[in-house]
Amino acid sequence: MSDFPNYKKATNAAYKVLQNYEGPYPKIDIFKIFSKFDKIKLFTYSELAKIYNVSVLQLINEYVPSDHGFTIPLHNTSEKCWVVYYNEKKIMESIRFTLAHELGHIILEHDIDNAINRKEADCFARNLLCPVPLRDELNLTAISDYSQCFNISEYMAEITRGWNKSDKYYISKNNYDIVSWRVYCYFAGYTDKDLYGCVMSELYG
């Protein structure tokens, strides 16, 4: 295991997901993304609290590892499956990043919770919710611009802006071009299939 986060892998994994994204821009619909993964189920803390017959506050204080969210792999199934629990009482900006972060852990096949894996999941999340092609196209500079455009907290907006050069460095040209084209098609009112009869990722192989 490397003692340094694999930002290249984490960055491009996010764009692989975005290649098949069919929701709105610039505010990425994280719930729509999750709906495409039939092996991942979402549950709120309120739903989990009912199972334990406790309040959400008691659940957070006594039962769960985070007041934001966490993921549990289901090992007793024939296929890999996961359950992601999240605190729906948080503000939506926080919920969206939490879910993107947890999806990053799953996509990147993290099997332990440590600082390196959390950094990779954060990298995945910011690139999923704040795609570099959109940052470039909209010429975002201020923290408030990032926050309002992508519906993330100002704290995460500041981090995303600070990692902008790094994210641009690690994204592959193919991934950049595919996502950039999908963004263009969305705002122009077209789909890949309208123009080419297939999705853009198929054209790139």
mmCIF file of C-alpha atoms in Angstrom:
data_model
loop_
_atom_site.group_PDB
_atom_site.id
_atom_site.type_symbol
_atom_site.label_atom_id
_atom_site.label_comp_id
_atom_site.label_asym_id
_atom_site.label_seq_id
_atom_site.Cartn_x
_atom_site.Cartn_y
_atom_site.Cartn_z
ATOM 1 C CA MET A 1 0.000 0.000 0.000
ATOM 2 C CA SER A 2 1.281 3.447 -0.910
ATOM 3 C CA ASP A 3 1.725 5.973 1.874
ATOM 4 C CA PHE A 4 0.594 8.768 -0.462
ATOM 5 C CA PRO A 5 -2.913 9.264 -1.898
ATOM 6 C CA ASN A 6 -3.373 8.240 -5.533
ATOM 7 C CA TYR A 7 -4.956 11.474 -6.699
ATOM 8 C CA LYS A 8 -4.697 10.539 -10.361
ATOM 9 C CA LYS A 9 -6.787 7.428 -9.815
ATOM 10 C CA ALA A 10 -9.302 9.226 -7.604
ATOM 11 C CA THR A 11 -9.662 12.167 -9.986
ATOM 12 C CA ASN A 12 -10.255 10.100 -13.094
ATOM 13 C CA ALA A 13 -12.581 7.689 -11.296
ATOM 14 C CA ALA A 14 -14.940 10.620 -10.732
ATOM 15 C CA TYR A 15 -14.987 11.475 -14.432
ATOM 16 C CA LYS A 16 -15.650 7.862 -15.367
ATOM 17 C CA VAL A 17 -18.856 8.175 -13.338
ATOM 18 C CA LEU A 18 -19.689 11.525 -14.939
ATOM 19 C CA GLN A 19 -19.351 10.032 -18.423
ATOM 20 C CA ASN A 20 -22.684 8.296 -17.845
ATOM 21 C CA TYR A 21 -24.322 11.088 -15.862
ATOM 22 C CA GLU A 22 -27.652 12.223 -17.306
ATOM 23 C CA GLY A 23 -28.701 14.845 -14.784
ATOM 24 C CA PRO A 24 -28.511 18.641 -14.670
ATOM 25 C CA TYR A 25 -25.476 20.918 -14.560
ATOM 26 C CA PRO A 26 -23.827 22.730 -12.883
ATOM 27 C CA LYS A 27 -25.418 21.397 -9.672
ATOM 28 C CA ILE A 28 -24.713 17.681 -10.060
ATOM 29 C CA ASP A 29 -27.645 15.552 -8.861
ATOM 30 C CA ILE A 30 -25.881 13.146 -6.507
ATOM 31 C CA PHE A 31 -29.079 11.207 -5.865
ATOM 32 C CA LYS A 32 -29.501 10.611 -9.590
ATOM 33 C CA ILE A 33 -25.954 9.282 -9.706
ATOM 34 C CA PHE A 34 -26.668 6.874 -6.854
ATOM 35 C CA SER A 35 -29.825 5.676 -8.597
ATOM 36 C CA LYS A 36 -27.637 4.214 -11.367
ATOM 37 C CA PHE A 37 -25.879 1.875 -8.937
ATOM 38 C CA ASP A 38 -28.260 -0.968 -8.171
ATOM 39 C CA LYS A 39 -25.756 -2.533 -5.776
ATOM 40 C CA ILE A 40 -25.704 0.564 -3.553
ATOM 41 C CA LYS A 41 -28.650 1.440 -1.319
ATOM 42 C CA LEU A 42 -29.202 4.749 0.464
ATOM 43 C CA PHE A 43 -30.776 5.074 3.888
ATOM 44 C CA THR A 44 -31.199 8.097 6.131
ATOM 45 C CA TYR A 45 -30.239 8.273 9.776
ATOM 46 C CA SER A 46 -33.929 8.578 10.619
ATOM 47 C CA GLU A 47 -34.606 5.247 8.921
ATOM 48 C CA LEU A 48 -31.678 3.654 10.744
ATOM 49 C CA ALA A 49 -32.809 5.141 14.069
ATOM 50 C CA LYS A 50 -36.199 3.467 13.650
ATOM 51 C CA ILE A 51 -34.491 0.102 13.259
ATOM 52 C CA TYR A 52 -32.638 0.618 16.548
ATOM 53 C CA ASN A 53 -35.712 2.220 18.116
ATOM 54 C CA VAL A 54 -33.736 5.277 19.196
ATOM 55 C CA SER A 55 -33.704 8.973 18.375
ATOM 56 C CA VAL A 56 -31.411 10.304 15.672
ATOM 57 C CA LEU A 57 -29.419 12.131 18.344
ATOM 58 C CA GLN A 58 -28.938 8.926 20.326
ATOM 59 C CA LEU A 59 -28.031 7.094 17.133
ATOM 60 C CA ILE A 60 -25.288 9.621 16.412
ATOM 61 C CA ASN A 61 -23.984 9.600 19.980
ATOM 62 C CA GLU A 62 -23.992 5.848 20.516
ATOM 63 C CA TYR A 63 -24.244 3.829 17.312
ATOM 64 C CA VAL A 64 -22.658 5.392 14.231
ATOM 65 C CA PRO A 65 -19.043 6.397 13.460
ATOM 66 C CA SER A 66 -19.886 9.827 12.031
ATOM 67 C CA ASP A 67 -22.615 12.424 12.374
ATOM 68 C CA HIS A 68 -22.482 12.914 8.579
ATOM 69 C CA GLY A 69 -22.608 9.445 7.060
ATOM 70 C CA PHE A 70 -20.879 6.105 6.553
ATOM 71 C CA THR A 71 -20.870 3.005 4.367
ATOM 72 C CA ILE A 72 -21.275 -0.653 5.228
ATOM 73 C CA PRO A 73 -20.334 -3.407 2.737
ATOM 74 C CA LEU A 74 -22.667 -6.382 2.705
ATOM 75 C CA HIS A 75 -20.445 -9.450 2.837
ATOM 76 C CA ASN A 76 -23.238 -12.012 3.103
ATOM 77 C CA THR A 77 -24.326 -11.606 -0.516
ATOM 78 C CA SER A 78 -23.140 -13.341 -3.690
ATOM 79 C CA GLU A 79 -22.265 -9.955 -5.229
ATOM 80 C CA LYS A 80 -20.579 -6.907 -3.777
ATOM 81 C CA CYS A 81 -23.233 -4.608 -2.318
ATOM 82 C CA TRP A 82 -23.113 -1.589 -0.063
ATOM 83 C CA VAL A 83 -25.442 0.414 2.151
ATOM 84 C CA VAL A 84 -24.734 4.120 2.566
ATOM 85 C CA TYR A 85 -26.291 5.847 5.564
ATOM 86 C CA TYR A 86 -26.433 9.634 5.742
ATOM 87 C CA ASN A 87 -27.701 12.272 8.135
ATOM 88 C CA GLU A 88 -30.562 13.944 6.305
ATOM 89 C CA LYS A 89 -30.763 16.605 9.053
ATOM 90 C CA LYS A 90 -27.583 18.232 7.747
ATOM 91 C CA ILE A 91 -27.779 21.049 5.202
ATOM 92 C CA MET A 92 -27.990 19.890 1.584
ATOM 93 C CA GLU A 93 -24.508 21.188 0.757
ATOM 94 C CA SER A 94 -23.092 18.886 3.425
ATOM 95 C CA ILE A 95 -25.283 15.934 2.425
ATOM 96 C CA ARG A 96 -24.201 16.147 -1.207
ATOM 97 C CA PHE A 97 -20.503 16.105 -0.353
ATOM 98 C CA THR A 98 -20.946 13.317 2.206
ATOM 99 C CA LEU A 99 -22.671 11.116 -0.366
ATOM 100 C CA ALA A 100 -20.059 11.883 -3.032
ATOM 101 C CA HIS A 101 -17.313 11.087 -0.517
ATOM 102 C CA GLU A 102 -18.902 7.753 0.424
ATOM 103 C CA LEU A 103 -19.355 6.858 -3.250
ATOM 104 C CA GLY A 104 -15.666 7.583 -3.690
ATOM 105 C CA HIS A 105 -14.773 5.008 -1.044
ATOM 106 C CA ILE A 106 -16.888 2.425 -2.878
ATOM 107 C CA ILE A 107 -15.660 3.200 -6.406
ATOM 108 C CA LEU A 108 -12.034 3.285 -5.251
ATOM 109 C CA GLU A 109 -12.519 -0.041 -3.442
ATOM 110 C CA HIS A 110 -11.312 1.185 -0.076
ATOM 111 C CA ASP A 111 -11.491 -1.547 2.530
ATOM 112 C CA ILE A 112 -10.167 0.400 5.506
ATOM 113 C CA ASP A 113 -10.799 3.875 6.884
ATOM 114 C CA ASN A 114 -7.563 5.806 7.081
ATOM 115 C CA ALA A 115 -6.220 9.253 6.243
ATOM 116 C CA ILE A 116 -5.001 8.293 2.765
ATOM 117 C CA ASN A 117 -8.308 6.753 1.727
ATOM 118 C CA ARG A 118 -10.236 9.734 3.098
ATOM 119 C CA LYS A 119 -8.068 12.102 1.044
ATOM 120 C CA GLU A 120 -8.714 10.026 -2.083
ATOM 121 C CA ALA A 121 -12.462 10.005 -1.376
ATOM 122 C CA ASP A 122 -12.409 13.789 -0.904
ATOM 123 C CA CYS A 123 -10.587 14.139 -4.233
ATOM 124 C CA PHE A 124 -13.191 11.948 -5.921
ATOM 125 C CA ALA A 125 -16.026 13.937 -4.338
ATOM 126 C CA ARG A 126 -14.845 17.401 -5.332
ATOM 127 C CA ASN A 127 -14.214 16.310 -8.927
ATOM 128 C CA LEU A 128 -17.605 14.598 -9.104
ATOM 129 C CA LEU A 129 -19.507 17.610 -7.769
ATOM 130 C CA CYS A 130 -17.275 20.322 -9.242
ATOM 131 C CA PRO A 131 -16.008 19.020 -12.611
ATOM 132 C CA VAL A 132 -12.889 20.751 -13.898
ATOM 133 C CA PRO A 133 -14.411 21.399 -17.376
ATOM 134 C CA LEU A 134 -17.235 23.326 -15.692
ATOM 135 C CA ARG A 135 -14.818 25.248 -13.484
ATOM 136 C CA ASP A 136 -12.952 26.255 -16.651
ATOM 137 C CA GLU A 137 -16.032 27.035 -18.735
ATOM 138 C CA LEU A 138 -17.610 29.212 -16.047
ATOM 139 C CA ASN A 139 -14.263 30.831 -15.168
ATOM 140 C CA LEU A 140 -14.928 30.580 -11.457
ATOM 141 C CA THR A 141 -12.610 32.494 -9.161
ATOM 142 C CA ALA A 142 -14.342 33.517 -5.911
ATOM 143 C CA ILE A 143 -15.146 31.014 -3.183
ATOM 144 C CA SER A 144 -18.759 32.189 -3.229
ATOM 145 C CA ASP A 145 -18.916 31.419 -6.966
ATOM 146 C CA TYR A 146 -17.838 27.827 -6.345
ATOM 147 C CA SER A 147 -20.269 27.466 -3.473
ATOM 148 C CA GLN A 148 -23.300 28.842 -5.294
ATOM 149 C CA CYS A 149 -22.553 27.226 -8.636
ATOM 150 C CA PHE A 150 -21.990 23.700 -7.334
ATOM 151 C CA ASN A 151 -24.158 23.849 -4.197
ATOM 152 C CA ILE A 152 -21.334 23.027 -1.811
ATOM 153 C CA SER A 153 -20.355 24.651 1.468
ATOM 154 C CA GLU A 154 -17.982 27.598 1.435
ATOM 155 C CA TYR A 155 -15.487 25.434 3.308
ATOM 156 C CA MET A 156 -15.513 22.819 0.547
ATOM 157 C CA ALA A 157 -15.555 25.569 -2.082
ATOM 158 C CA GLU A 158 -12.343 26.982 -0.643
ATOM 159 C CA ILE A 159 -10.729 23.528 -0.678
ATOM 160 C CA THR A 160 -11.884 22.860 -4.249
ATOM 161 C CA ARG A 161 -10.517 26.164 -5.462
ATOM 162 C CA GLY A 162 -7.233 25.451 -3.700
ATOM 163 C CA TRP A 163 -6.929 22.057 -5.426
ATOM 164 C CA ASN A 164 -7.901 23.378 -8.859
ATOM 165 C CA LYS A 165 -4.415 23.169 -10.371
ATOM 166 C CA SER A 166 -3.894 19.682 -8.997
ATOM 167 C CA ASP A 167 -7.226 18.422 -10.340
ATOM 168 C CA LYS A 168 -6.437 19.872 -13.766
ATOM 169 C CA TYR A 169 -3.055 18.173 -13.700
ATOM 170 C CA TYR A 170 -4.420 14.723 -12.913
ATOM 171 C CA ILE A 171 -7.494 14.582 -15.156
ATOM 172 C CA SER A 172 -6.801 12.720 -18.402
ATOM 173 C CA LYS A 173 -7.412 14.465 -21.715
ATOM 174 C CA ASN A 174 -10.037 11.899 -22.709
ATOM 175 C CA ASN A 175 -11.967 12.324 -19.494
ATOM 176 C CA TYR A 176 -11.748 16.099 -19.744
ATOM 177 C CA ASP A 177 -12.967 16.098 -23.343
ATOM 178 C CA ILE A 178 -15.831 13.663 -22.735
ATOM 179 C CA VAL A 179 -17.218 15.525 -19.732
ATOM 180 C CA SER A 180 -16.663 18.898 -21.399
ATOM 181 C CA TRP A 181 -18.661 17.691 -24.407
ATOM 182 C CA ARG A 182 -21.462 16.360 -22.231
ATOM 183 C CA VAL A 183 -21.668 19.712 -20.462
ATOM 184 C CA TYR A 184 -21.840 21.476 -23.827
ATOM 185 C CA CYS A 185 -24.582 19.146 -25.029
ATOM 186 C CA TYR A 186 -26.601 19.728 -21.865
ATOM 187 C CA PHE A 187 -26.570 23.511 -22.175
ATOM 188 C CA ALA A 188 -27.103 23.352 -25.951
ATOM 189 C CA GLY A 189 -30.102 21.061 -25.517
ATOM 190 C CA TYR A 190 -28.595 18.036 -27.273
ATOM 191 C CA THR A 191 -27.541 14.569 -26.218
ATOM 192 C CA ASP A 192 -24.614 12.514 -27.477
ATOM 193 C CA LYS A 193 -27.068 10.194 -29.210
ATOM 194 C CA ASP A 194 -28.745 13.130 -30.965
ATOM 195 C CA LEU A 195 -25.446 14.068 -32.573
ATOM 196 C CA TYR A 196 -23.648 10.770 -32.995
ATOM 197 C CA GLY A 197 -26.095 7.973 -32.329
ATOM 198 C CA CYS A 198 -24.093 6.825 -29.302
ATOM 199 C CA VAL A 199 -22.734 8.217 -26.081
ATOM 200 C CA MET A 200 -19.507 10.194 -26.194
ATOM 201 C CA SER A 201 -17.583 7.656 -24.119
ATOM 202 C CA GLU A 202 -18.197 5.020 -26.825
ATOM 203 C CA LEU A 203 -16.561 7.271 -29.412
ATOM 204 C CA TYR A 204 -13.431 7.389 -27.266
ATOM 205 C CA GLY A 205 -13.428 3.655 -26.677
#
